[in-house]
Amino acid sequence: MSDKANIGVTGLAVMGRNLARNLARNGQRVAVHNRHRERTDELINRFGNEGNFLATGSLRELVDTLERPRRLVIMVKAGDPTDAVIDELLPMLDTGDILVDAGNANFADTRRREAALADRGVHFVGAGVSGGEEGALHGPSIMPGGSPEAYRELEPILRSIAANVDGTPCVTHVGTDGAGHFVKMVHNGIEYADMQLIAETYDLLRRVLGLGPGEIAETFRRFNTGRLNSYLIEITAEVLGHVDSRTSLPFVDVVLDQAEQKGTGRWTVQNALELASPVTGIAEAVFARSISGQPRLREEASGLPGPSTEPVVDDPERFVDDVERALYASKIIAYAQGFDQIQAGSETYEWDIDLGAIATIWRGGCIIRAEFLDRIRAAYDQTSGRAGLLADDDFREALGEAQDSWRRVVAIATAAGVPVPGISTSLAYYDTVRAQRLPAALIQGQRDYFGAHTYRRTDLDGVFHTEWSVDRSEHEA
Ligand code: NDP
């Protein structure tokens, strides 16, 4: 047997360490390295007996320890550190070697890096990895982009460490260059939307029905036995049921209500604007976190009056059912929007992404894992991946069946002064896309009035302009 390692990992903070352990536990001979040696030593001391590790003290030693073509995973802080590591590694690599960036890179950076390394004959694989530290250790969802040749070399290893659902590993070749990191970005955007919708549901149950966190935890546990069954609903019940040991108060009541973000949600929305892909659920979720993190604004606005009368909910059980339907319908919209963005990105950047395959690899390992993804996969199987999710009969039926409840929930939330930006924007999107006529016609009139931007007519071909300030005659532009 070769004394070389068949894969290397540099960057041994929580993610890299757990990924290296996962690789070693699954029979890979793993060379490990970290900028500061302590993390390498800690990995070997604590977990060295879990598998076949080779500790190395420098990138040079790491590279020399790998069999060819070298397979080397970079798991360092995203951004400049990734470039610094690539720059140091590149002179040591040979044609055909494969560098995998498994951090949370911006897909545009991945495209740039892939092109630069391809010029040097080195494969660069931007791989989205989801599932947090537990996922990295026990089986993440992996979204690799890059050349098909590089994927072929990596595939058996990636399949061995990925999460597995019904015998199918949660990994697929997403597409070339930045496709993997793009899909990971949208995954995180959807995650933002899903979390926001769940948080709004909690807020409604608490503020409209007056339920306590423990009771709401029970409600989410019940939701989790039905079609909403998912990791996020499961952990929501756990968090809501948790009691703070210092104060004996519900944990959720002692946590500062300012949600943080690392940037992938914001990137998703920025890119959606570029692609003109309306991910309104994700955008509201990102902005809701932004507002929560602005204490001065909130302090200044805190005296603004709320509703003068509170709505009375006569039938609390029916309201809980309504909320469950509103949550499910909003979730369908948020995911449909996210998948539409992937489709738009796939066309713009020429990736030819298989949307059904993406739903398949999100069924396990990642934060948004849920039974729901099976329904999305089935929908794309039927529509050959091109039509949006709202074209699917099952989702159409679910939305139709939920819509009265959805409207009641938004109406009650509005009357009660409880903000539901995610739920209400999803309903607005539903009503927008299903409308026979949109007020966009009026906007076209306004644009033509002040800027001679022209318009098209419903009854004639061609482009027209009205002489608004002269005699209001119309002519073809
Ligand atoms: P961090 O993002 O906290 O990064 C710390 C690691 O980066 C350490 O190994 C550190 O080395 C190394 N590093 C930082 N700067 C440099 C540099 N200039 N040169 C070389 N090494 C450097 O670690 P995480 O494990 O949390 O995340 C790793 C990657 O995985 C990130 O891209 C992150 O976004 C992504 N990710 C994280 C998830 C999570 O749940 N934490 C989930 C999914 C992806 P040293 O010890 O020497 O300082």
Coordinates of C-alpha atoms and ligand atoms in Angstrom, one line a residue:
M1 CA 0.0 0.0 0.0
S2 CA 1.2 3.5 -0.8
D3 CA 2.4 5.5 2.1
K4 CA 0.9 8.6 0.5
A5 CA -2.5 10.0 1.4
N6 CA -5.3 9.9 -1.2
I7 CA -6.8 13.2 0.0
G8 CA -5.6 16.2 2.0
V9 CA -7.4 18.8 4.1
T10 CA -6.0 22.2 5.0
G11 CA -7.9 24.3 7.5
L12 CA -8.8 22.4 10.6
A13 CA -11.2 24.6 12.5
V14 CA -14.5 23.0 13.3
M15 CA -15.6 22.3 9.7
G16 CA -12.2 21.1 8.3
R17 CA -11.6 19.0 11.3
N18 CA -14.9 17.2 11.1
L19 CA -14.7 16.8 7.4
A20 CA -11.2 15.2 7.8
R21 CA -12.6 12.9 10.5
N22 CA -15.5 11.9 8.2
L23 CA -13.1 11.1 5.4
A24 CA -10.8 9.1 7.7
R25 CA -13.8 7.2 9.2
N26 CA -14.8 6.3 5.7
G27 CA -11.6 4.6 4.8
Q28 CA -9.7 7.5 3.2
R29 CA -6.0 8.1 4.1
V30 CA -6.2 11.8 5.0
A31 CA -3.2 14.2 5.2
V32 CA -4.1 17.1 7.4
H33 CA -2.7 20.6 7.8
N34 CA -3.5 23.9 9.5
R35 CA -1.8 27.3 9.4
H36 CA -1.2 27.1 13.2
R37 CA 0.0 23.7 14.1
E38 CA -2.0 23.4 17.3
R39 CA -5.2 22.5 15.5
T40 CA -3.4 19.7 13.7
D41 CA -2.0 18.3 16.9
E42 CA -5.4 18.6 18.6
L43 CA -7.0 16.6 15.8
I44 CA -4.5 13.9 16.0
N45 CA -4.4 13.8 19.8
R46 CA -8.2 13.6 20.2
F47 CA -9.3 11.8 17.1
G48 CA -6.2 10.2 15.6
N49 CA -7.5 6.7 16.4
E50 CA -10.6 7.2 14.3
G51 CA -8.8 6.4 11.0
N52 CA -5.8 6.9 8.9
F53 CA -4.4 10.4 9.3
L54 CA -1.1 11.9 8.3
A55 CA -0.2 15.0 10.2
T56 CA 1.8 17.6 8.2
G57 CA 3.4 20.8 9.4
S58 CA 3.5 22.9 6.2
L59 CA 1.7 23.2 2.9
R60 CA 4.8 21.9 1.2
E61 CA 4.8 18.8 3.3
L62 CA 1.0 18.4 2.8
V63 CA 1.4 18.5 -1.0
D64 CA 4.4 16.1 -0.9
T65 CA 2.3 13.6 1.1
L66 CA -0.5 13.3 -1.5
E67 CA -0.7 10.7 -4.2
R68 CA -1.2 11.9 -7.8
P69 CA -3.4 13.4 -9.1
R70 CA -3.4 15.3 -5.8
R71 CA -6.8 15.9 -4.2
L72 CA -6.6 18.7 -1.7
V73 CA -9.5 20.2 0.2
I74 CA -9.3 23.8 1.4
M75 CA -11.5 24.5 4.4
V76 CA -10.4 27.9 5.6
K77 CA -12.2 31.2 6.3
A78 CA -13.8 32.3 3.1
G79 CA -12.6 35.3 1.1
D80 CA -9.0 36.5 1.2
P81 CA -7.7 33.6 3.3
T82 CA -8.8 31.2 0.5
D83 CA -6.9 33.2 -2.1
A84 CA -3.8 33.3 0.2
V85 CA -3.8 29.5 0.5
I86 CA -4.4 29.0 -3.2
D87 CA -1.5 31.4 -4.0
E88 CA 0.8 29.5 -1.8
L89 CA -0.2 26.1 -3.1
L90 CA -0.3 26.8 -6.8
P91 CA 3.5 26.7 -7.5
M92 CA 3.7 23.3 -5.7
L93 CA 0.9 21.7 -7.8
D94 CA 1.1 19.8 -11.1
T95 CA -1.2 19.5 -14.1
G96 CA -4.2 17.4 -13.3
D97 CA -4.1 18.1 -9.5
I98 CA -7.5 19.0 -7.9
L99 CA -8.0 21.7 -5.4
V100 CA -11.4 21.7 -3.7
D101 CA -12.6 24.8 -1.9
A102 CA -15.2 23.5 0.5
G103 CA -15.7 26.8 2.3
N104 CA -18.6 29.2 1.8
A105 CA -17.1 31.1 -1.1
N106 CA -19.0 33.6 -3.2
F107 CA -19.6 31.8 -6.6
A108 CA -18.2 34.8 -8.5
D109 CA -14.9 34.3 -6.7
T110 CA -15.1 30.6 -7.5
R111 CA -15.6 31.4 -11.2
R112 CA -12.5 33.6 -11.1
R113 CA -10.4 31.1 -9.3
E114 CA -11.5 28.2 -11.5
A115 CA -10.5 30.1 -14.6
A116 CA -7.2 31.2 -13.2
L117 CA -6.3 27.6 -12.1
A118 CA -7.6 26.0 -15.3
D119 CA -5.0 28.2 -17.2
R120 CA -2.4 26.4 -15.1
G121 CA -3.8 22.9 -15.7
V122 CA -5.1 22.6 -12.2
H123 CA -8.7 21.6 -11.5
F124 CA -10.5 23.9 -9.1
V125 CA -13.7 22.5 -7.5
G126 CA -15.9 24.9 -5.6
A127 CA -17.9 22.6 -3.4
G128 CA -20.8 23.9 -1.3
V129 CA -21.0 21.9 2.0
S130 CA -24.1 22.2 4.1
G131 CA -25.0 20.8 7.5
G132 CA -22.9 22.7 9.9
E133 CA -20.3 20.9 12.0
E134 CA -22.5 17.9 12.7
G135 CA -23.1 17.5 8.9
A136 CA -19.4 17.7 8.2
L137 CA -18.8 14.9 10.6
H138 CA -21.7 12.6 10.0
G139 CA -22.6 13.3 6.4
P140 CA -23.2 16.7 4.8
S141 CA -25.0 17.6 1.6
I142 CA -22.3 18.3 -0.9
M143 CA -22.7 20.6 -3.9
P144 CA -19.5 20.4 -6.1
G145 CA -19.0 22.5 -9.2
G146 CA -16.0 22.3 -11.6
S147 CA -14.9 20.2 -14.5
P148 CA -16.6 16.8 -15.0
E149 CA -13.1 15.2 -15.0
A150 CA -12.4 16.5 -11.5
Y151 CA -15.7 15.3 -10.3
R152 CA -15.0 11.8 -11.7
E153 CA -11.8 11.7 -9.6
L154 CA -13.6 12.9 -6.5
E155 CA -16.9 11.2 -6.8
P156 CA -16.2 7.9 -4.9
I157 CA -14.7 9.9 -2.0
L158 CA -17.5 12.4 -1.9
R159 CA -20.2 9.7 -2.0
S160 CA -18.5 7.9 0.9
I161 CA -18.8 10.9 3.2
A162 CA -22.1 12.6 2.1
A163 CA -25.4 12.1 3.9
N164 CA -27.4 9.3 2.5
V165 CA -31.2 9.2 2.0
D166 CA -32.9 5.9 0.9
G167 CA -29.5 4.7 -0.4
T168 CA -28.8 7.8 -2.4
P169 CA -25.8 9.9 -1.4
C170 CA -26.5 13.6 -1.1
V171 CA -23.9 14.7 -3.7
T172 CA -24.1 15.4 -7.4
H173 CA -22.0 17.2 -9.9
V174 CA -23.9 20.5 -10.0
G175 CA -22.2 22.1 -13.0
T176 CA -19.0 23.8 -14.1
D177 CA -17.0 26.5 -12.4
G178 CA -19.1 28.3 -9.7
A179 CA -22.2 26.2 -10.0
G180 CA -21.7 24.4 -6.7
H181 CA -21.1 27.5 -4.7
F182 CA -24.0 29.2 -6.5
V183 CA -26.4 26.4 -5.5
K184 CA -25.0 26.5 -1.9
M185 CA -25.7 30.2 -1.8
V186 CA -29.3 29.8 -2.9
H187 CA -29.6 26.9 -0.4
N188 CA -28.6 29.3 2.4
G189 CA -31.0 32.0 1.0
I190 CA -33.9 29.4 1.2
E191 CA -32.7 28.6 4.7
Y192 CA -33.1 32.2 5.6
A193 CA -36.6 32.3 4.2
D194 CA -37.7 29.1 5.9
M195 CA -36.3 30.2 9.3
Q196 CA -38.1 33.6 8.9
L197 CA -41.4 31.9 8.1
I198 CA -41.1 29.6 11.1
A199 CA -40.2 32.6 13.4
E200 CA -43.3 34.5 12.1
T201 CA -45.4 31.5 12.9
Y202 CA -44.1 31.4 16.4
D203 CA -44.7 35.1 16.8
L204 CA -48.3 34.7 15.7
L205 CA -49.0 31.9 18.0
R206 CA -47.5 33.8 20.9
R207 CA -48.9 37.2 20.3
V208 CA -52.3 36.5 18.8
L209 CA -53.2 33.4 20.8
G210 CA -51.1 34.2 23.8
L211 CA -49.5 30.7 23.9
G212 CA -46.2 30.3 25.9
P213 CA -43.0 29.0 24.3
G214 CA -43.5 25.5 25.8
E215 CA -47.0 25.2 24.3
I216 CA -45.7 26.5 21.0
A217 CA -42.9 23.9 21.1
E218 CA -45.6 21.2 21.4
T219 CA -47.4 22.8 18.4
F220 CA -44.3 22.6 16.3
R221 CA -43.7 19.0 17.4
R222 CA -47.2 18.3 16.1
F223 CA -46.5 20.1 12.9
N224 CA -43.4 18.0 12.6
T225 CA -45.4 14.8 12.3
G226 CA -47.1 16.1 9.2
R227 CA -46.2 17.6 5.9
L228 CA -43.9 20.3 7.5
N229 CA -41.7 17.6 8.8
S230 CA -38.1 19.0 8.7
Y231 CA -34.9 19.6 10.5
L232 CA -35.7 23.2 11.0
I233 CA -39.2 22.6 12.6
E234 CA -37.6 19.9 14.8
I235 CA -34.9 22.2 16.1
T236 CA -37.5 25.0 16.5
A237 CA -39.4 22.8 19.0
E238 CA -36.2 22.0 20.8
V239 CA -35.2 25.7 21.1
L240 CA -38.7 26.8 22.2
G241 CA -38.9 24.0 24.8
H242 CA -35.5 24.9 26.3
V243 CA -35.5 26.6 29.7
D244 CA -32.6 28.9 30.6
S245 CA -30.7 27.4 33.5
R246 CA -29.6 30.8 34.9
T247 CA -33.0 32.4 35.2
S248 CA -35.5 29.5 34.7
L249 CA -37.1 31.6 32.0
P250 CA -37.8 30.2 28.5
F251 CA -34.5 30.4 26.7
V252 CA -36.1 32.3 23.8
D253 CA -37.0 35.1 26.2
V254 CA -33.4 35.7 27.4
V255 CA -31.8 35.8 23.9
L256 CA -31.2 39.2 22.4
D257 CA -33.6 39.6 19.5
Q258 CA -31.0 40.7 16.9
A259 CA -30.5 38.1 14.3
E260 CA -27.0 37.9 12.7
Q261 CA -25.9 36.9 9.3
K262 CA -22.7 35.9 7.6
G263 CA -23.6 37.1 4.1
T264 CA -24.9 34.2 1.9
G265 CA -28.5 35.4 2.3
R266 CA -27.4 38.9 1.2
W267 CA -25.5 37.4 -1.8
T268 CA -28.5 35.4 -2.8
V269 CA -30.6 38.6 -2.9
Q270 CA -27.9 40.6 -4.7
N271 CA -27.6 37.9 -7.3
A272 CA -31.4 37.6 -7.6
L273 CA -31.5 41.3 -8.5
E274 CA -28.9 40.8 -11.2
L275 CA -30.9 37.9 -12.6
A276 CA -34.2 39.7 -12.2
S277 CA -35.4 36.6 -10.2
P278 CA -37.9 37.7 -7.6
V279 CA -36.9 35.9 -4.4
T280 CA -39.2 38.0 -2.3
G281 CA -39.4 35.5 0.6
I282 CA -35.6 35.4 0.9
A283 CA -35.3 39.2 0.5
E284 CA -37.8 39.8 3.3
A285 CA -36.0 37.3 5.5
V286 CA -32.6 39.1 4.9
F287 CA -34.2 42.5 5.6
A288 CA -36.0 41.2 8.7
R289 CA -32.6 40.2 10.1
S290 CA -31.2 43.6 9.2
I291 CA -34.1 45.5 11.0
S292 CA -33.7 43.3 14.0
G293 CA -30.1 44.3 14.2
Q294 CA -30.8 48.0 14.2
P295 CA -31.5 48.9 17.8
R296 CA -31.4 52.7 17.3
L297 CA -34.1 52.5 14.6
R298 CA -36.2 50.2 16.7
E299 CA -35.8 52.4 19.8
E300 CA -36.8 55.5 17.9
A301 CA -39.8 53.8 16.3
S302 CA -40.9 52.0 19.5
G303 CA -43.4 54.7 20.4
L304 CA -45.4 54.5 17.2
P305 CA -49.0 53.5 17.8
G306 CA -50.3 50.1 17.1
P307 CA -53.8 48.9 16.3
S308 CA -56.5 50.6 18.4
T309 CA -58.4 47.3 18.8
E310 CA -57.0 43.8 19.0
P311 CA -58.6 41.1 16.8
V312 CA -60.5 38.4 18.7
V313 CA -59.8 34.9 17.6
D314 CA -63.0 32.9 18.4
D315 CA -61.6 29.5 17.5
P316 CA -57.9 29.1 18.5
E317 CA -57.7 25.6 17.1
R318 CA -58.8 26.8 13.7
F319 CA -56.3 29.6 13.9
V320 CA -53.5 27.0 14.6
D321 CA -54.7 25.1 11.5
D322 CA -54.7 28.3 9.5
V323 CA -51.2 29.1 10.6
E324 CA -50.0 25.7 9.6
R325 CA -51.5 26.1 6.1
A326 CA -50.1 29.6 5.8
L327 CA -46.7 28.4 6.8
Y328 CA -46.8 25.5 4.3
A329 CA -48.1 27.7 1.4
S330 CA -45.4 30.3 2.1
K331 CA -42.8 27.6 2.2
I332 CA -43.9 26.4 -1.2
I333 CA -43.5 29.9 -2.6
A334 CA -40.1 30.5 -1.0
Y335 CA -38.7 27.3 -2.4
A336 CA -40.3 27.8 -5.8
Q337 CA -38.6 31.2 -5.9
G338 CA -35.3 29.8 -4.9
F339 CA -35.4 27.0 -7.5
D340 CA -36.4 29.6 -10.1
Q341 CA -33.3 31.6 -9.2
I342 CA -31.2 28.4 -9.7
Q343 CA -32.8 27.9 -13.0
A344 CA -32.2 31.5 -14.0
G345 CA -28.5 31.2 -12.8
S346 CA -28.2 28.0 -14.7
E347 CA -29.3 29.6 -17.9
T348 CA -27.3 32.8 -17.4
Y349 CA -24.0 31.1 -16.5
E350 CA -24.6 28.1 -18.8
W351 CA -24.5 25.4 -16.1
D352 CA -27.4 23.2 -17.2
I353 CA -28.3 22.4 -13.6
D354 CA -30.6 19.5 -13.0
L355 CA -33.1 21.0 -10.5
G356 CA -34.5 17.6 -9.5
A357 CA -31.0 16.4 -8.6
I358 CA -30.5 19.5 -6.4
A359 CA -33.8 18.7 -4.6
T360 CA -32.5 15.1 -4.2
I361 CA -29.2 16.1 -2.6
W362 CA -30.9 18.5 -0.2
R363 CA -33.1 15.8 1.3
G364 CA -30.4 14.9 3.8
G365 CA -27.3 16.4 5.5
C366 CA -28.2 20.0 4.9
I367 CA -30.0 22.5 7.1
I368 CA -33.2 22.7 5.0
R369 CA -33.5 18.9 4.8
A370 CA -37.1 17.8 4.8
E371 CA -39.6 15.4 3.4
F372 CA -40.8 18.4 1.4
L373 CA -37.7 18.1 -0.9
D374 CA -39.0 14.7 -2.0
R375 CA -42.2 16.4 -3.2
I376 CA -40.0 19.0 -5.1
R377 CA -38.0 16.2 -6.6
A378 CA -41.1 14.5 -7.8
A379 CA -42.4 17.7 -9.2
Y380 CA -39.2 18.2 -11.3
D381 CA -39.3 14.6 -12.4
Q382 CA -42.7 15.3 -13.9
T383 CA -42.0 18.7 -15.5
S384 CA -38.5 17.6 -16.8
G385 CA -37.0 20.4 -14.7
R386 CA -37.8 23.4 -16.8
A387 CA -41.2 24.6 -15.5
G388 CA -41.3 26.3 -12.1
L389 CA -42.7 24.4 -9.1
L390 CA -46.0 26.4 -9.4
A391 CA -46.7 24.4 -12.6
D392 CA -46.9 21.2 -10.5
D393 CA -50.4 19.9 -9.9
D394 CA -49.7 18.8 -6.3
F395 CA -48.3 22.1 -5.3
R396 CA -51.1 24.0 -7.1
E397 CA -53.6 21.9 -5.2
A398 CA -51.8 22.6 -1.9
L399 CA -51.8 26.3 -2.5
G400 CA -55.4 26.4 -3.5
E401 CA -56.4 24.4 -0.5
A402 CA -54.3 26.7 1.8
Q403 CA -55.2 30.1 0.4
D404 CA -58.2 31.0 2.4
S405 CA -56.3 30.2 5.6
W406 CA -53.3 32.1 4.3
R407 CA -55.5 35.2 3.8
R408 CA -57.1 34.9 7.2
V409 CA -53.7 34.7 8.8
V410 CA -52.3 37.7 7.0
A411 CA -55.5 39.7 7.8
I412 CA -55.4 38.8 11.5
A413 CA -51.6 39.5 11.7
T414 CA -52.2 42.9 10.1
A415 CA -55.1 43.7 12.4
A416 CA -53.1 42.6 15.4
G417 CA -50.0 44.6 14.4
V418 CA -47.8 41.4 14.2
P419 CA -45.3 41.7 11.4
V420 CA -45.4 38.8 9.0
P421 CA -43.2 40.0 6.1
G422 CA -42.3 36.5 4.9
I423 CA -45.8 35.1 5.0
S424 CA -47.4 38.2 3.5
T425 CA -44.9 38.6 0.7
S426 CA -45.4 35.0 -0.3
L427 CA -49.1 35.5 -0.5
A428 CA -48.6 38.7 -2.5
Y429 CA -46.4 36.8 -4.9
Y430 CA -49.0 34.1 -5.2
D431 CA -51.7 36.7 -6.0
T432 CA -49.3 38.5 -8.4
V433 CA -48.4 35.5 -10.5
R434 CA -51.9 34.2 -10.7
A435 CA -53.5 37.6 -11.7
Q436 CA -55.1 37.9 -15.1
R437 CA -54.1 41.6 -15.3
L438 CA -51.4 43.5 -13.3
P439 CA -51.2 47.2 -12.7
A440 CA -47.9 47.0 -14.6
A441 CA -50.1 48.4 -17.4
L442 CA -50.5 51.6 -15.5
I443 CA -46.8 51.8 -14.8
Q444 CA -46.1 51.5 -18.5
G445 CA -48.4 54.5 -19.0
Q446 CA -46.6 56.5 -16.3
R447 CA -43.2 55.6 -17.9
D448 CA -44.4 56.7 -21.3
Y449 CA -45.9 59.9 -19.9
F450 CA -42.7 61.2 -18.1
G451 CA -40.0 59.5 -20.1
A452 CA -41.4 58.6 -23.5
H453 CA -40.4 55.0 -22.7
T454 CA -43.1 53.6 -25.0
Y455 CA -45.4 50.6 -24.4
R456 CA -46.9 47.7 -26.2
R457 CA -50.7 47.2 -26.7
T458 CA -52.8 44.2 -25.9
D459 CA -54.5 44.4 -29.3
L460 CA -51.8 45.4 -31.8
D461 CA -48.3 44.4 -32.6
G462 CA -45.6 47.0 -32.3
V463 CA -44.3 49.6 -29.9
F464 CA -46.2 52.8 -29.2
H465 CA -45.9 56.3 -27.7
T466 CA -48.6 58.8 -26.8
E467 CA -47.9 62.5 -27.2
W468 CA -49.0 63.2 -23.6
S469 CA -48.2 67.0 -23.5
V470 CA -49.3 67.7 -27.1
D471 CA -52.6 66.3 -28.3
R472 CA -52.5 62.8 -26.8
S473 CA -52.3 61.2 -30.2
E474 CA -50.7 57.8 -30.4
H475 CA -48.1 56.7 -32.9
E476 CA -45.9 53.8 -33.4
A477 CA -42.4 54.4 -32.0
Ligands
NDP1 P1 -13.5 29.6 10.1 O1 -14.3 30.1 9.0 O2 -13.7 30.1 11.4 O3 -12.0 29.7 9.6 C1 -10.9 29.3 10.5 C2 -9.9 28.4 9.7 O4 -9.4 29.2 8.6 C3 -8.7 28.0 10.6 O5 -8.3 26.8 10.2 C4 -7.7 29.1 10.3 O6 -6.4 28.8 10.5 C5 -7.9 29.3 8.8 N1 -7.4 30.5 8.3 C6 -7.9 31.8 8.4 N2 -7.2 32.7 7.8 C7 -6.2 32.0 7.1 C8 -5.1 32.3 6.3 N3 -4.9 33.6 5.9 N4 -4.3 31.4 5.8 C9 -4.5 30.1 6.2 N5 -5.5 29.7 7.0 C10 -6.3 30.6 7.4 O7 -13.7 28.0 10.1 P2 -15.0 27.1 10.0 O8 -14.5 25.7 10.2 O9 -16.1 27.6 10.8 O10 -15.4 27.2 8.5 C11 -14.5 26.9 7.4 C12 -15.2 27.2 6.1 O11 -16.4 26.4 6.0 C13 -15.6 28.6 5.9 O12 -15.5 29.0 4.6 C14 -17.1 28.7 6.4 O13 -17.8 29.7 5.8 C15 -17.5 27.3 5.8 N6 -18.7 26.7 6.4 C16 -18.9 26.8 7.7 C17 -20.0 26.2 8.3 C18 -20.2 26.3 9.8 O14 -21.2 25.8 10.3 N7 -19.2 26.8 10.6 C19 -21.0 25.6 7.5 C20 -20.7 25.5 6.1 C21 -19.6 26.1 5.6 P3 -5.7 29.1 12.0 O15 -6.2 28.0 12.9 O16 -4.3 29.0 11.7 O17 -6.2 30.5 12.4

